[in-house]
Coordinates of N, CA, C and O in Angstrom, one line a residue:
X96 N 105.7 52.7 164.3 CA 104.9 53.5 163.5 C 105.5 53.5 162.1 O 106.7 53.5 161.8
X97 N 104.5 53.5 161.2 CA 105.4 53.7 159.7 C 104.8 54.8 159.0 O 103.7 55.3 158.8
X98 N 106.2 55.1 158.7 CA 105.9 56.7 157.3 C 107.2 56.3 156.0 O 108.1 55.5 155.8
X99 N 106.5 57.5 155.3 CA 107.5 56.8 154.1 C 107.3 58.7 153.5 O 106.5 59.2 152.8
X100 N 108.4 59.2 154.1 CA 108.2 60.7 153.6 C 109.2 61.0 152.4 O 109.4 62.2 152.2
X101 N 109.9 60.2 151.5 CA 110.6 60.3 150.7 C 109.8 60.6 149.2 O 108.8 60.1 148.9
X102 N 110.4 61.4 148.6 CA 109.7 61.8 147.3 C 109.4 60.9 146.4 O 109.9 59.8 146.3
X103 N 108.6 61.4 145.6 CA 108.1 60.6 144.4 C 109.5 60.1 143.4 O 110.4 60.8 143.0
X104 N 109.2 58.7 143.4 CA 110.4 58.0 142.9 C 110.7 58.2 141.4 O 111.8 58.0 141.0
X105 N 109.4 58.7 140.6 CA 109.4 59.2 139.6 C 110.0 60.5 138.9 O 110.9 60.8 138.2
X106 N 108.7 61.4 139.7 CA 109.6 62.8 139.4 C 109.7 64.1 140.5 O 109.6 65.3 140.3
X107 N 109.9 63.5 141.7 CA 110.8 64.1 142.8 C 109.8 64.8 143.2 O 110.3 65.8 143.7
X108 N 108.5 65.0 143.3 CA 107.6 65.5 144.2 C 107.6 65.1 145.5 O 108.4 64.5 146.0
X109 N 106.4 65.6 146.3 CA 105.9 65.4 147.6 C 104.7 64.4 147.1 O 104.0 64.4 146.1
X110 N 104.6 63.4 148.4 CA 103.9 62.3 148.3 C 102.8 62.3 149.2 O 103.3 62.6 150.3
X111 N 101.2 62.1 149.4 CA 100.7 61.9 150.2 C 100.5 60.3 150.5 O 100.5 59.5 149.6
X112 N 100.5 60.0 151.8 CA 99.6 58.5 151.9 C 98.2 58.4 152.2 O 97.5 59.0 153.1
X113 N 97.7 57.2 151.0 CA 96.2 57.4 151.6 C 95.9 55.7 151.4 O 96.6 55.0 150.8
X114 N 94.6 55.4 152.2 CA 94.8 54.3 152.8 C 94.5 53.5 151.1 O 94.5 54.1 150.0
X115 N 94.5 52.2 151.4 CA 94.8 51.2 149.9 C 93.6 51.5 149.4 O 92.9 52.3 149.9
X116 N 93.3 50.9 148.3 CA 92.3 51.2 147.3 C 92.4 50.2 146.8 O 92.0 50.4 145.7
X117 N 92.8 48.9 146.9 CA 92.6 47.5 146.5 C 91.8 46.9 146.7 O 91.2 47.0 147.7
X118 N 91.4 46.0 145.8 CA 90.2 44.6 146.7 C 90.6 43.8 147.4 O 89.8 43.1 147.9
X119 N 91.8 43.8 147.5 CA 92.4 42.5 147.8 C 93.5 43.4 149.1 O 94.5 44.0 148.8
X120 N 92.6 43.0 150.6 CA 93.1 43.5 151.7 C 94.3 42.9 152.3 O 94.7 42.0 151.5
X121 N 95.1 43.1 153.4 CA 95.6 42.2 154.5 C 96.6 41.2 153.5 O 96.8 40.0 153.9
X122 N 97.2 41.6 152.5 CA 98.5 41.1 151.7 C 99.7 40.9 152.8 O 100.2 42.0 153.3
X123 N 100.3 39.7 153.3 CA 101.4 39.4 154.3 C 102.4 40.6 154.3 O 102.6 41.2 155.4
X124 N 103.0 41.0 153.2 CA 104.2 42.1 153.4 C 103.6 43.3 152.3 O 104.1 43.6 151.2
X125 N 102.6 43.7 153.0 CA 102.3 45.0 151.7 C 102.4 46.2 152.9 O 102.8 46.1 154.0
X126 N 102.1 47.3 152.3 CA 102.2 48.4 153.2 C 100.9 48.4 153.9 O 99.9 47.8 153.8
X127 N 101.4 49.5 154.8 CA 100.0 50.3 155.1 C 99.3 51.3 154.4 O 98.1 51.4 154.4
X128 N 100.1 52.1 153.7 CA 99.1 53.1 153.0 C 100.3 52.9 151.3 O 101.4 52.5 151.2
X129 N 99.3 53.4 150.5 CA 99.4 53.5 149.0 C 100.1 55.2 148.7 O 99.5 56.2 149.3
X130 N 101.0 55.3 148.0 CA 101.9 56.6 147.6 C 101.3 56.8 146.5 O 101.2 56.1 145.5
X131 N 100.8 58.2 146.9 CA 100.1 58.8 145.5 C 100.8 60.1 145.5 O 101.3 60.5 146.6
X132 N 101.0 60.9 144.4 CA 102.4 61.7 143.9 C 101.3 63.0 143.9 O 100.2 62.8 143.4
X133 N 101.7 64.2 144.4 CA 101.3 65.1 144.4 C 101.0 65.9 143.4 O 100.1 66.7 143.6
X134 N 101.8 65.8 142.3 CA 101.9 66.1 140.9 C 101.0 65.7 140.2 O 100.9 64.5 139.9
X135 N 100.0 66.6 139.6 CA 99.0 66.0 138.7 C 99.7 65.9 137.0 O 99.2 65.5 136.0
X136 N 100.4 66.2 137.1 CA 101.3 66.1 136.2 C 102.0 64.9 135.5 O 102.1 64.6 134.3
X137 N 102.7 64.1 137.4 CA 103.2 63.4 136.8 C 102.8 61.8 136.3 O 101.7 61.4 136.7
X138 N 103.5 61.2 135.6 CA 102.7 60.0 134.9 C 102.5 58.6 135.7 O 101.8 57.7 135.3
X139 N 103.3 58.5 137.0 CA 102.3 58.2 137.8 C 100.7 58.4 138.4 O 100.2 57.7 139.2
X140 N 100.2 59.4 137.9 CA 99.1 59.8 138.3 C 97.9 59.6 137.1 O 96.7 59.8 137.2
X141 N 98.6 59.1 136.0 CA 97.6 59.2 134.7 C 96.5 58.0 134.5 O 95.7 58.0 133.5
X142 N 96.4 57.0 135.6 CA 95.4 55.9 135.8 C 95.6 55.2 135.0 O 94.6 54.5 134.7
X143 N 96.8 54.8 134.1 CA 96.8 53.4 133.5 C 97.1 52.5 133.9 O 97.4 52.7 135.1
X144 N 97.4 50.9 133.5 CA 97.4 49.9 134.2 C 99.1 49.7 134.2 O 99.5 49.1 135.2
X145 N 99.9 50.0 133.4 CA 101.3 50.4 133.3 C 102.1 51.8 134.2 O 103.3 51.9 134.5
X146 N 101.3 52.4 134.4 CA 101.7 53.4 135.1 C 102.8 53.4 136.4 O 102.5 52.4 137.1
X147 N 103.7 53.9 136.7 CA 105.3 53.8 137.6 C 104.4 54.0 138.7 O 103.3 54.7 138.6
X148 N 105.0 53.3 139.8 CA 104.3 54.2 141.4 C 105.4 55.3 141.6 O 106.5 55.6 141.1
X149 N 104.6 55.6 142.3 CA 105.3 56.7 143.1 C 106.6 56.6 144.6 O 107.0 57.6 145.1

């Protein structure tokens, strides 16, 4: 089973996973779900194309 309960690598929040949001499915070593930062705050969350993951 996979989890990834470690904080936002950015700025130390709590992380939810939610499933991918790509077009491009079934990538050989990608995850299962996509880390999005609880923080609306932080600048991972600001929708640019440069933007840090979480």
């Amino acid at each position: 089973m996979y989890s990834d309960n470690r904080p936002c690598d950015v700025c130390g929040a709590a992380v939810e996973l939610r499933p991918h949001e790509r077009l491009v499915l079934n990538e050989p070593d990608d995850t299962v779900d996509d880390r999005v930062c609880t923080n609306p705050e932080c600048p991972s969350n600001q929708g640019e194309d440069d933007a840090p993951t979480p």
